Amino acid sequence: MRIYNGVGTAHIEVHPDMAWRLNAVLASIHPQAIPSQFRERPKKARKVAAAVFSKPLPFAVLELLANMKPGVEPTNDDGWKAAKFRNIPRTLRFDYSATENEAACKQAAKVLEAIGGVWEKSTGNLAHWRFDYEPAQVIDAILCSGMIPDHVSHQFYPTPERVAMLAVAQANEGATDGMRWLEPSAGIGNLADLMPAGTRCVEVSELHAAILKAKGHVVECRDFLAMSSGEAVADRVVMNPPYSGNRWQAHVEHAAQMVAPGGRLVAILPASAPGRFTLPGFACSWSGVMANEFAGTGVSVVILTANRSAAG
């Protein structure tokens, strides 16, 4: 929404997935007002490997998110004029006067978890979600769009801490100061958080890119597969690419083109990858299979460590 104070008007942009439905409703009231082509579902664009689909959030969920407040803790100050509670940085809690809708609360909680919130229990009404960044701008971005990325279609499954630490440890072997680091499918930063400051992050989701920026990462919001090999040359590449439809193979092969001679690529891949994947020009080794690491999935994974020859 854009508001023009000088003329007292507002411009509202409606997502195409919603516009045709709204037009169909208007046409039921005023049949001649809306041409038929604007009342039909738009044709789907050709599917690309890194497509991101978003899903709208119910108004009740958006209202809960809009009314969230910082978490609080007792001040332990006995002065009669002193405040009894103080705000806790990087936290959010529900306005408890607006939590009667249990279903909306559960869905809002999933949104907060998806953007990196961790639920911290405490006595009374002091429980809250804690973030490792200030979440206000990210919440604003969700409220402005009314949507959040659909993690299933986007194949976004945050890298578990243990797997992330193992992958980054592999990349750190032999690394020196001044090396260029790249995370080409950065998500909300579970890998990048462990990588050196200044790591170049590429992330296709605008919301996830906003989270990375809030954390202080160097971020480019774009489709990694659309980048040319000369745009992001790196000495270390660490990645957890999307898996469905062999998308992981396209991502790894593209990332390999960006590894400098003598550099290393470390990728978290499906357990079936070692038997059917090679990288010409790289010496590859594989970790053992790690099962049940990704919550809510039955995916087993391995870590690929691929060293490019110094000769290129």
C-alpha positions as semicolon CSV with decimal commas, in nm:
position;residue;x (nm);y (nm);z (nm)
1;M;0,000;0,000;0,000
2;R;0,122;0,349;-0,090
3;I;-0,042;0,656;0,060
4;Y;-0,015;0,991;-0,115
5;N;-0,069;1,261;0,146
6;G;-0,069;1,547;-0,102
7;V;-0,377;1,428;-0,288
8;G;-0,535;1,217;-0,016
9;T;-0,535;0,892;-0,212
10;A;-0,389;0,546;-0,161
11;H;-0,262;0,285;-0,408
12;I;-0,321;-0,077;-0,303
13;E;-0,145;-0,359;-0,487
14;V;-0,333;-0,690;-0,481
15;H;-0,148;-1,018;-0,533
16;P;-0,248;-1,185;-0,866
17;D;-0,354;-1,501;-0,681
18;M;-0,612;-1,295;-0,494
19;A;-0,709;-1,042;-0,764
20;W;-0,902;-1,281;-0,989
21;R;-1,098;-1,415;-0,691
22;L;-1,193;-1,062;-0,580
23;N;-1,296;-0,978;-0,937
24;A;-1,518;-1,286;-0,942
25;V;-1,692;-1,165;-0,626
26;L;-1,743;-0,817;-0,774
27;A;-1,876;-0,969;-1,094
28;S;-2,144;-1,156;-0,899
29;I;-2,275;-0,817;-0,789
30;H;-2,207;-0,622;-1,108
31;P;-2,191;-0,880;-1,392
32;Q;-2,105;-0,631;-1,668
33;A;-1,838;-0,442;-1,474
34;I;-1,555;-0,697;-1,484
35;P;-1,439;-0,848;-1,817
36;S;-1,430;-1,228;-1,813
37;Q;-1,051;-1,252;-1,858
38;F;-1,003;-1,078;-1,523
39;R;-1,228;-1,326;-1,344
40;E;-1,026;-1,635;-1,438
41;R;-0,730;-1,791;-1,267
42;P;-0,414;-1,655;-1,435
43;K;-0,212;-1,906;-1,632
44;K;0,084;-2,040;-1,441
45;A;0,422;-1,921;-1,554
46;R;0,673;-2,183;-1,660
47;K;0,812;-2,346;-1,349
48;V;1,173;-2,264;-1,271
49;A;1,402;-2,453;-1,035
50;A;1,421;-2,183;-0,770
51;A;1,058;-2,069;-0,776
52;V;0,921;-1,939;-0,446
53;F;0,553;-1,965;-0,367
54;S;0,388;-1,773;-0,087
55;K;0,066;-1,837;0,096
56;P;-0,163;-1,569;0,245
57;L;-0,211;-1,558;0,619
58;P;-0,559;-1,529;0,777
59;F;-0,654;-1,184;0,903
60;A;-0,679;-1,321;1,259
61;V;-0,314;-1,431;1,242
62;L;-0,202;-1,099;1,096
63;E;-0,387;-0,916;1,374
64;L;-0,206;-1,122;1,638
65;L;0,131;-1,049;1,477
66;A;0,050;-0,678;1,443
67;N;-0,030;-0,648;1,812
68;M;0,273;-0,833;1,948
69;K;0,479;-0,661;2,214
70;P;0,834;-0,707;2,345
71;G;0,889;-0,972;2,609
72;V;0,930;-0,841;2,961
73;E;1,117;-0,937;3,277
74;P;1,096;-0,814;3,638
75;T;1,325;-0,524;3,726
76;N;1,362;-0,638;4,089
77;D;1,358;-0,269;4,182
78;D;1,169;-0,213;4,506
79;G;1,139;0,164;4,463
80;W;0,775;0,266;4,476
81;K;0,807;0,478;4,162
82;A;1,023;0,228;3,972
83;A;0,887;0,025;3,682
84;K;0,821;-0,336;3,782
85;F;0,906;-0,476;3,438
86;R;1,142;-0,393;3,154
87;N;1,140;-0,492;2,789
88;I;1,376;-0,767;2,673
89;P;1,559;-0,691;2,347
90;R;1,498;-0,924;2,051
91;T;1,182;-1,080;2,192
92;L;0,812;-1,080;2,110
93;R;0,504;-1,191;2,300
94;F;0,134;-1,197;2,223
95;D;-0,098;-0,931;2,353
96;Y;-0,279;-1,165;2,591
97;S;-0,603;-0,971;2,554
98;A;-0,620;-1,098;2,195
99;T;-0,537;-1,468;2,227
100;E;-0,883;-1,621;2,252
101;N;-0,858;-1,767;1,899
102;E;-0,652;-2,079;1,971
103;A;-0,621;-2,180;1,606
104;A;-0,490;-1,836;1,509
105;C;-0,241;-1,846;1,797
106;K;-0,105;-2,181;1,680
107;Q;-0,063;-2,057;1,324
108;A;0,099;-1,732;1,441
109;A;0,339;-1,939;1,652
110;K;0,440;-2,137;1,341
111;V;0,510;-1,808;1,160
112;L;0,734;-1,692;1,446
113;E;0,919;-2,024;1,449
114;A;0,964;-2,002;1,071
115;I;1,145;-1,668;1,106
116;G;1,378;-1,797;1,376
117;G;1,181;-1,740;1,695
118;V;1,248;-1,972;1,989
119;W;0,978;-2,011;2,255
120;E;1,102;-1,944;2,608
121;K;0,871;-2,051;2,887
122;S;0,848;-1,867;3,215
123;T;0,605;-1,817;3,499
124;G;0,287;-1,617;3,460
125;N;0,247;-1,415;3,142
126;L;0,619;-1,360;3,087
127;A;0,676;-1,628;2,824
128;H;0,793;-1,500;2,486
129;W;0,973;-1,579;2,161
130;R;1,342;-1,491;2,147
131;F;1,526;-1,405;1,827
132;D;1,894;-1,360;1,749
133;Y;1,807;-1,036;1,568
134;E;1,556;-0,754;1,616
135;P;1,240;-0,894;1,451
136;A;1,034;-0,573;1,412
137;Q;1,123;-0,509;1,046
138;V;1,064;-0,872;0,951
139;I;0,721;-0,869;1,117
140;D;0,643;-0,546;0,929
141;A;0,739;-0,716;0,601
142;I;0,499;-1,004;0,676
143;L;0,220;-0,762;0,765
144;C;0,272;-0,554;0,450
145;S;0,256;-0,855;0,218
146;G;0,010;-1,057;0,424
147;M;0,208;-1,364;0,326
148;I;0,488;-1,594;0,426
149;P;0,690;-1,829;0,199
150;D;0,541;-2,174;0,161
151;H;0,828;-2,382;0,294
152;V;0,717;-2,702;0,122
153;S;0,713;-2,559;-0,230
154;H;1,025;-2,354;-0,156
155;Q;1,191;-2,664;-0,009
156;F;1,309;-2,455;0,284
157;Y;1,411;-2,669;0,580
158;P;1,644;-2,482;0,817
159;T;1,974;-2,660;0,867
160;P;1,990;-2,827;1,211
161;E;2,264;-2,691;1,435
162;R;2,464;-3,016;1,452
163;V;2,468;-3,063;1,074
164;A;2,548;-2,694;1,019
165;M;2,843;-2,712;1,257
166;L;2,981;-3,023;1,085
167;A;2,952;-2,864;0,740
168;V;3,116;-2,537;0,840
169;A;3,391;-2,727;1,022
170;Q;3,471;-2,906;0,695
171;A;3,492;-2,571;0,517
172;N;3,712;-2,423;0,788
173;E;3,984;-2,686;0,743
174;G;4,275;-2,513;0,573
175;A;4,090;-2,183;0,549
176;T;4,287;-1,860;0,591
177;D;4,201;-1,497;0,662
178;G;4,085;-1,301;0,363
179;M;3,921;-1,594;0,187
180;R;3,595;-1,527;0,006
181;W;3,298;-1,720;0,147
182;L;2,961;-1,781;-0,019
183;E;2,631;-1,926;0,101
184;P;2,414;-1,957;-0,212
185;S;2,088;-2,076;-0,051
186;A;2,110;-1,893;0,278
187;G;1,755;-1,931;0,414
188;I;1,740;-1,760;0,753
189;G;2,112;-1,802;0,818
190;N;2,160;-2,126;1,007
191;L;2,479;-2,189;0,808
192;A;2,581;-1,828;0,748
193;D;2,559;-1,757;1,123
194;L;2,853;-1,995;1,170
195;M;3,055;-1,865;0,877
196;P;3,303;-1,572;0,886
197;A;3,178;-1,215;0,895
198;G;3,138;-1,079;0,545
199;T;3,019;-1,409;0,398
200;R;2,820;-1,337;0,083
201;C;2,466;-1,470;0,117
202;V;2,228;-1,525;-0,174
203;E;1,861;-1,588;-0,093
204;V;1,563;-1,591;-0,328
205;S;1,294;-1,524;-0,064
206;E;1,247;-1,155;0,019
207;L;1,133;-1,239;0,371
208;H;1,433;-1,461;0,440
209;A;1,663;-1,197;0,291
210;A;1,515;-0,945;0,535
211;I;1,594;-1,182;0,823
212;L;1,953;-1,220;0,703
213;K;1,992;-0,842;0,680
214;A;1,849;-0,801;1,030
215;K;2,116;-1,044;1,150
216;G;2,385;-0,830;0,988
217;H;2,471;-1,054;0,694
218;V;2,575;-0,937;0,347
219;V;2,273;-1,038;0,139
220;E;2,162;-1,042;-0,222
221;C;1,794;-1,125;-0,273
222;R;1,793;-1,307;-0,606
223;D;1,774;-1,645;-0,774
224;F;2,115;-1,805;-0,732
225;L;2,070;-2,015;-1,046
226;A;2,030;-1,695;-1,248
227;M;2,374;-1,567;-1,141
228;S;2,663;-1,606;-1,381
229;S;2,969;-1,797;-1,266
230;G;3,177;-1,480;-1,269
231;E;2,948;-1,291;-1,031
232;A;3,034;-1,475;-0,711
233;V;3,379;-1,637;-0,721
234;A;3,457;-1,781;-0,377
235;D;3,727;-1,979;-0,198
236;R;3,472;-2,148;0,027
237;V;3,113;-2,236;-0,059
238;V;2,887;-2,392;0,205
239;M;2,530;-2,480;0,115
240;N;2,215;-2,673;0,199
241;P;2,028;-2,658;-0,135
242;P;1,663;-2,751;-0,202
243;Y;1,623;-3,123;-0,272
244;S;1,299;-3,185;-0,464
245;G;1,312;-3,272;-0,833
246;N;1,692;-3,303;-0,824
247;R;1,714;-2,930;-0,761
248;W;2,009;-3,000;-0,533
249;Q;2,211;-3,125;-0,828
250;A;2,147;-2,809;-1,033
251;H;2,241;-2,591;-0,733
252;V;2,562;-2,780;-0,653
253;E;2,678;-2,790;-1,015
254;H;2,615;-2,417;-1,049
255;A;2,791;-2,344;-0,719
256;A;3,090;-2,551;-0,831
257;Q;3,142;-2,311;-1,120
258;M;3,197;-2,034;-0,867
259;V;3,464;-2,211;-0,662
260;A;3,806;-2,056;-0,720
261;P;4,101;-2,282;-0,811
262;G;4,222;-2,448;-0,491
263;G;3,889;-2,371;-0,325
264;R;3,639;-2,598;-0,150
265;L;3,267;-2,662;-0,174
266;V;3,078;-2,819;0,116
267;A;2,716;-2,922;0,057
268;I;2,450;-3,098;0,265
269;L;2,281;-3,340;0,026
270;P;2,036;-3,634;0,019
271;A;2,186;-3,964;0,135
272;S;2,138;-4,106;-0,217
273;A;2,372;-3,848;-0,374
274;P;2,710;-4,031;-0,344
275;G;2,609;-4,311;-0,577
276;R;2,494;-4,090;-0,862
277;F;2,678;-3,760;-0,853
278;T;3,026;-3,645;-0,945
279;L;3,191;-3,307;-0,995
280;P;3,453;-3,307;-1,273
281;G;3,768;-3,126;-1,167
282;F;3,698;-3,179;-0,795
283;A;3,823;-3,436;-0,547
284;C;3,508;-3,543;-0,361
285;S;3,460;-3,713;-0,027
286;W;3,142;-3,795;0,162
287;S;3,045;-3,812;0,526
288;G;2,846;-4,096;0,676
289;V;2,468;-4,090;0,653
290;M;2,288;-3,875;0,910
291;A;1,925;-3,972;0,971
292;N;1,639;-3,791;1,145
293;E;1,826;-3,462;1,162
294;F;1,560;-3,247;0,992
295;A;1,251;-3,213;1,210
296;G;0,926;-3,308;1,038
297;T;1,092;-3,494;0,750
298;G;1,221;-3,845;0,689
299;V;1,518;-3,720;0,491
300;S;1,864;-3,868;0,556
301;V;2,159;-3,657;0,452
302;V;2,532;-3,668;0,384
303;I;2,790;-3,391;0,361
304;L;2,988;-3,355;0,040
305;T;3,335;-3,200;0,063
306;A;3,465;-3,116;-0,285
307;N;3,812;-2,967;-0,336
308;R;3,889;-2,800;-0,666
309;S;4,238;-2,851;-0,803
310;A;4,470;-2,553;-0,784
311;A;4,514;-2,573;-1,158
312;G;4,146;-2,495;-1,201
